[in-house]
Tab-separated table of C-alpha atoms in Angstrom:
chain	number	residue	atom	x	y	z
O	1497	MET	CA	69.088	126.797	-68.273
O	1498	ASN	CA	65.454	125.986	-67.491
O	1499	ASP	CA	62.475	126.666	-69.753
O	1500	ALA	CA	61.439	129.833	-67.911
O	1501	LEU	CA	64.900	131.366	-68.409
O	1502	ARG	CA	64.926	130.355	-72.077
O	1503	THR	CA	61.584	132.100	-72.551
O	1504	LEU	CA	62.897	135.169	-70.749
O	1505	CYS	CA	65.986	135.330	-72.980
O	1506	ALA	CA	63.820	134.991	-76.089
O	1507	ARG	CA	61.683	137.904	-74.962
O	1508	LEU	CA	64.794	139.943	-74.199
O	1509	GLY	CA	66.117	139.239	-77.675
O	1510	TYR	CA	69.451	138.127	-76.248
O	1511	GLN	CA	71.071	134.715	-75.774
O	1512	PHE	CA	73.728	134.465	-73.062
O	1513	ARG	CA	77.071	132.861	-73.820
O	1514	ASP	CA	77.683	132.525	-70.072
O	1515	GLU	CA	74.370	131.286	-68.703
O	1516	SER	CA	75.609	131.607	-65.121
O	1517	LEU	CA	75.332	135.384	-65.455
O	1518	VAL	CA	71.589	135.423	-66.077
O	1519	GLU	CA	71.151	132.801	-63.351
O	1520	SER	CA	73.035	135.110	-60.966
O	1521	ALA	CA	70.757	137.986	-61.979
O	1522	MET	CA	67.770	135.984	-60.695
O	1523	ARG	CA	69.305	135.322	-57.273
O	1524	HIS	CA	67.641	137.512	-54.635
O	1525	ARG	CA	69.459	138.143	-51.391
O	1526	SER	CA	66.802	136.147	-49.483
O	1527	TYR	CA	67.857	133.059	-51.448
O	1528	VAL	CA	71.552	133.690	-50.761
O	1529	ALA	CA	70.846	133.952	-47.028
O	1530	GLU	CA	69.638	130.340	-47.115
O	1531	ASN	CA	72.216	128.936	-49.560
O	1532	ASP	CA	75.947	129.136	-48.885
O	1533	GLY	CA	78.532	129.798	-51.561
O	1534	VAL	CA	76.445	131.874	-53.978
O	1535	GLU	CA	76.269	135.615	-54.615
O	1536	SER	CA	73.128	137.714	-54.818
O	1537	ASN	CA	72.158	139.851	-57.804
O	1538	GLU	CA	72.929	143.120	-56.010
O	1539	ARG	CA	76.269	143.799	-57.722
O	1540	LEU	CA	74.741	143.098	-61.127
O	1541	GLU	CA	71.842	145.372	-60.213
O	1542	PHE	CA	74.288	148.183	-59.411
O	1543	LEU	CA	75.926	147.780	-62.808
O	1544	GLY	CA	72.647	147.421	-64.694
O	1545	ASP	CA	71.202	150.540	-63.091
O	1546	ALA	CA	74.100	152.606	-64.421
O	1547	ILE	CA	73.866	151.066	-67.900
O	1548	LEU	CA	70.102	151.589	-68.052
O	1549	GLY	CA	70.488	155.237	-67.072
O	1550	TRP	CA	73.033	155.768	-69.860
O	1551	VAL	CA	70.932	154.024	-72.509
O	1552	VAL	CA	67.681	155.798	-71.630
O	1553	ALA	CA	69.342	159.218	-71.425
O	1554	ASP	CA	70.865	158.629	-74.852
O	1555	LEU	CA	67.558	157.343	-76.249
O	1556	VAL	CA	65.383	160.250	-75.146
O	1557	TYR	CA	68.013	162.835	-76.068
O	1558	ARG	CA	68.405	161.550	-79.621
O	1559	ALA	CA	64.738	160.787	-80.204
O	1560	HIS	CA	63.373	164.152	-79.060
O	1561	ALA	CA	65.467	167.161	-79.996
O	1562	ASP	CA	62.421	169.347	-79.296
O	1563	LEU	CA	62.280	168.599	-75.560
O	1564	HIS	CA	63.940	170.861	-72.998
O	1565	GLU	CA	66.066	169.533	-70.160
O	1566	GLY	CA	63.231	169.403	-67.629
O	1567	LYS	CA	60.966	167.375	-69.918
O	1568	LEU	CA	63.848	165.050	-70.827
O	1569	THR	CA	64.440	164.429	-67.127
O	1570	ASP	CA	60.748	163.692	-66.509
O	1571	LEU	CA	60.693	161.342	-69.491
O	1572	ARG	CA	63.791	159.474	-68.321
O	1573	LYS	CA	62.335	159.102	-64.814
O	1574	SER	CA	59.067	157.730	-66.183
O	1575	LEU	CA	60.975	155.004	-68.027
O	1576	VAL	CA	63.395	153.928	-65.285
O	1577	ASN	CA	61.376	154.218	-62.069
O	1578	ALA	CA	60.781	151.043	-60.082
O	1579	SER	CA	57.114	150.716	-61.077
O	1580	ALA	CA	57.862	151.014	-64.803
O	1581	LEU	CA	60.701	148.489	-64.570
O	1582	ALA	CA	58.566	146.069	-62.544
O	1583	GLU	CA	55.854	146.223	-65.222
O	1584	MET	CA	58.425	145.429	-67.889
O	1585	ALA	CA	59.810	142.599	-65.761
O	1586	GLU	CA	56.318	141.107	-65.435
O	1587	GLU	CA	55.815	141.248	-69.194
O	1588	LEU	CA	59.166	139.531	-69.773
O	1589	GLY	CA	58.411	136.796	-67.251
O	1590	VAL	CA	61.120	137.683	-64.740
O	1591	GLY	CA	58.968	136.695	-61.766
O	1592	GLU	CA	58.815	133.076	-62.901
O	1593	CYS	CA	62.621	132.879	-62.978
O	1594	LEU	CA	63.474	134.407	-59.595
O	1595	LEU	CA	65.412	132.492	-56.972
O	1596	LEU	CA	63.912	133.489	-53.625
O	1597	GLY	CA	64.223	132.540	-49.998
O	1598	ARG	CA	61.359	130.757	-48.272
O	1599	GLY	CA	59.869	133.915	-46.815
O	1600	GLU	CA	59.700	135.777	-50.118
O	1601	GLU	CA	58.587	132.621	-51.937
O	1602	GLN	CA	55.668	132.104	-49.588
O	1603	GLY	CA	54.789	135.791	-49.661
O	1604	SER	CA	54.461	138.095	-52.660
O	1605	GLY	CA	58.128	138.040	-53.672
O	1606	ARG	CA	57.509	137.067	-57.291
O	1607	THR	CA	55.261	140.073	-57.859
O	1608	LYS	CA	56.946	142.599	-55.531
O	1609	THR	CA	57.870	145.806	-57.349
O	1610	SER	CA	61.282	146.235	-55.739
O	1611	ILE	CA	62.369	142.633	-56.352
O	1612	LEU	CA	61.215	142.647	-59.981
O	1613	SER	CA	62.770	146.007	-60.834
O	1614	ASP	CA	66.075	145.102	-59.146
O	1615	ALA	CA	66.195	141.771	-60.976
O	1616	LEU	CA	65.584	143.458	-64.327
O	1617	GLU	CA	68.451	145.862	-63.703
O	1618	ALA	CA	70.611	142.890	-62.752
O	1619	ILE	CA	69.732	141.268	-66.093
O	1620	PHE	CA	70.880	144.412	-67.888
O	1621	GLY	CA	74.157	144.253	-65.980
O	1622	ALA	CA	74.521	140.588	-66.908
O	1623	ILE	CA	73.984	141.356	-70.609
O	1624	TYR	CA	76.745	143.959	-70.467
O	1625	LEU	CA	79.198	141.561	-68.809
O	1626	ASP	CA	78.304	138.773	-71.222
O	1627	SER	CA	78.831	140.953	-74.301
O	1628	ASP	CA	80.028	144.551	-74.539
O	1629	ALA	CA	78.762	148.110	-74.227
O	1630	GLN	CA	77.595	148.289	-77.847
O	1631	THR	CA	75.553	145.099	-77.629
O	1632	ALA	CA	74.041	146.054	-74.277
O	1633	HIS	CA	73.124	149.449	-75.717
O	1634	ARG	CA	71.410	147.810	-78.702
O	1635	VAL	CA	69.410	145.314	-76.633
O	1636	LEU	CA	68.284	147.870	-74.051
O	1637	THR	CA	67.464	150.484	-76.685
O	1638	THR	CA	65.175	147.993	-78.434
O	1639	LEU	CA	63.409	147.167	-75.162
O	1640	MET	CA	63.018	150.775	-74.028
O	1641	SER	CA	62.056	152.185	-77.433
O	1642	ALA	CA	58.901	150.069	-77.345
O	1643	ARG	CA	57.827	151.946	-74.201
O	1644	LEU	CA	58.988	155.420	-75.179
O	1645	GLN	CA	55.818	156.654	-76.914
O	1646	GLY	CA	53.658	155.511	-74.030
O	1647	ALA	CA	55.850	157.457	-71.621
O	1648	ILE	CA	55.618	160.572	-73.794
O	1649	ASP	CA	51.839	160.262	-74.008
O	1650	GLY	CA	51.700	159.975	-70.237
O	1651	LEU	CA	53.662	163.216	-69.807
O	1652	ASP	CA	51.557	164.977	-72.428
O	1653	ARG	CA	48.413	164.129	-70.499
O	1654	LEU	CA	49.922	166.098	-67.610
O	1655	ASP	CA	48.964	163.462	-65.073
O	1656	ALA	CA	45.195	163.314	-65.421
O	1657	LYS	CA	44.980	161.575	-62.037
O	1658	THR	CA	46.398	164.625	-60.289
O	1659	ARG	CA	44.108	166.983	-62.217
O	1660	LEU	CA	41.081	164.839	-61.355
O	1661	GLN	CA	41.895	164.823	-57.657
O	1662	GLU	CA	42.235	168.619	-57.717
O	1663	LEU	CA	38.903	169.024	-59.547
O	1664	ALA	CA	37.086	166.573	-57.267
O	1665	SER	CA	38.373	168.313	-54.174
O	1666	ARG	CA	37.705	171.846	-55.399
O	1667	LEU	CA	34.309	171.294	-57.033
O	1668	LEU	CA	32.787	168.491	-54.994
O	1669	SER	CA	34.890	168.088	-51.840
O	1670	GLU	CA	35.084	164.383	-52.700
O	1671	GLN	CA	37.878	161.809	-52.832
O	1672	VAL	CA	38.859	159.821	-55.921
O	1673	HIS	CA	39.362	156.069	-55.966
O	1674	TYR	CA	39.964	153.450	-58.651
O	1675	LYS	CA	38.847	149.875	-59.235
O	1676	ILE	CA	41.333	147.778	-61.239
O	1677	ASP	CA	40.692	144.545	-63.131
O	1678	ASP	CA	42.955	142.659	-65.506
O	1679	GLU	CA	42.913	139.784	-67.947
O	1680	GLY	CA	45.501	137.786	-69.845
O	1681	PRO	CA	48.749	135.995	-68.894
O	1682	ASP	CA	51.326	137.727	-66.696
O	1683	HIS	CA	53.535	138.645	-69.659
O	1684	ASP	CA	50.660	140.044	-71.744
O	1685	LYS	CA	48.054	141.570	-69.428
O	1686	THR	CA	45.438	144.174	-70.268
O	1687	PHE	CA	44.330	146.349	-67.353
O	1688	TYR	CA	40.894	147.943	-66.893
O	1689	ALA	CA	40.355	150.893	-64.564
O	1690	THR	CA	37.113	152.434	-63.343
O	1691	VAL	CA	37.304	155.743	-61.501
O	1692	PHE	CA	34.869	156.929	-58.842
O	1693	VAL	CA	34.492	160.379	-57.347
O	1694	GLY	CA	32.832	159.723	-54.046
O	1695	ASP	CA	30.331	156.973	-54.852
O	1696	ARG	CA	29.788	158.070	-58.460
O	1697	GLU	CA	31.419	156.286	-61.382
O	1698	LEU	CA	32.805	158.885	-63.790
O	1699	GLY	CA	35.037	157.085	-66.275
O	1700	SER	CA	36.810	153.928	-67.354
O	1701	GLY	CA	39.879	153.085	-69.409
O	1702	GLU	CA	42.098	150.234	-70.437
O	1703	GLY	CA	45.821	149.933	-71.073
O	1704	ARG	CA	48.907	147.761	-70.991
O	1705	SER	CA	49.672	148.946	-67.452
O	1706	LYS	CA	47.621	149.923	-64.404
O	1707	LYS	CA	48.917	153.474	-64.650
O	1708	ALA	CA	47.925	153.843	-68.298
O	1709	ALA	CA	44.424	152.509	-67.626
O	1710	GLU	CA	43.963	154.808	-64.625
O	1711	GLN	CA	45.191	157.829	-66.584
O	1712	LEU	CA	42.680	157.197	-69.383
O	1713	ALA	CA	39.846	156.758	-66.899
O	1714	ALA	CA	40.891	159.959	-65.115
O	1715	GLU	CA	40.958	161.904	-68.396
O	1716	ILE	CA	37.358	160.937	-69.102
O	1717	ALA	CA	36.316	161.875	-65.572
O	1718	CYS	CA	38.069	165.254	-65.889
O	1719	ASP	CA	36.111	165.952	-69.091
O	1720	VAL	CA	32.826	165.032	-67.382
O	1721	LEU	CA	33.468	167.340	-64.430
O	1722	ALA	CA	34.664	170.157	-66.687
O	1723	ARG	CA	31.433	169.990	-68.726
O	1724	GLU	CA	29.182	169.757	-65.682
O	1725	HIS	CA	30.834	172.691	-63.927
O	1726	ALA	CA	31.632	174.847	-66.951
O	1727	HIS	CA	29.749	177.807	-65.505
O	1728	ASP	CA	30.745	177.427	-61.858
């Protein structure tokens, strides 16, 4: 196991008994197409997707007895969608461990949302095969619990980006756009978002993900427009 995979396992909080499983989880189909005799991570991804769905459904159900079925579904989706999983994969350092074909290697394969999210699900499948359902549940629950409150906060804000676009269109007939900056290493980035309505800067925010930073910036912009047009 190379240093990048050791770092990944440390961040996961799990050490593999069968290291070939986590190595398989890193093997994208583009790599397999150029190397005979090895299997891609797609079967592990299939398994990990099912395990992740079970763990997250159990987590949100037990943690929030006050939420109705529709809100539970929205919360689960916000935790397991490809963008959310890709962000987690970046923080864990999955991109540095991927085995890619030449085309993906030379392109943006190591930062591509679909490749990162699929590889993370494959890792979850590998953990299950290397241990058992109880251990996989524990490891994944620890990882997902750290992101649960952020997901809830995002739902509670009722998608400020959507509200801002509606306000900008209705009040000003203008479009909304965002400028994103970031700093820090790939596994520990802070994102900064500035939101513009037309050519006017109306708000800024920061967060651990692009989405979180944009939502905070949009909230501020919504407040500005609401105050300015309170009597319209």
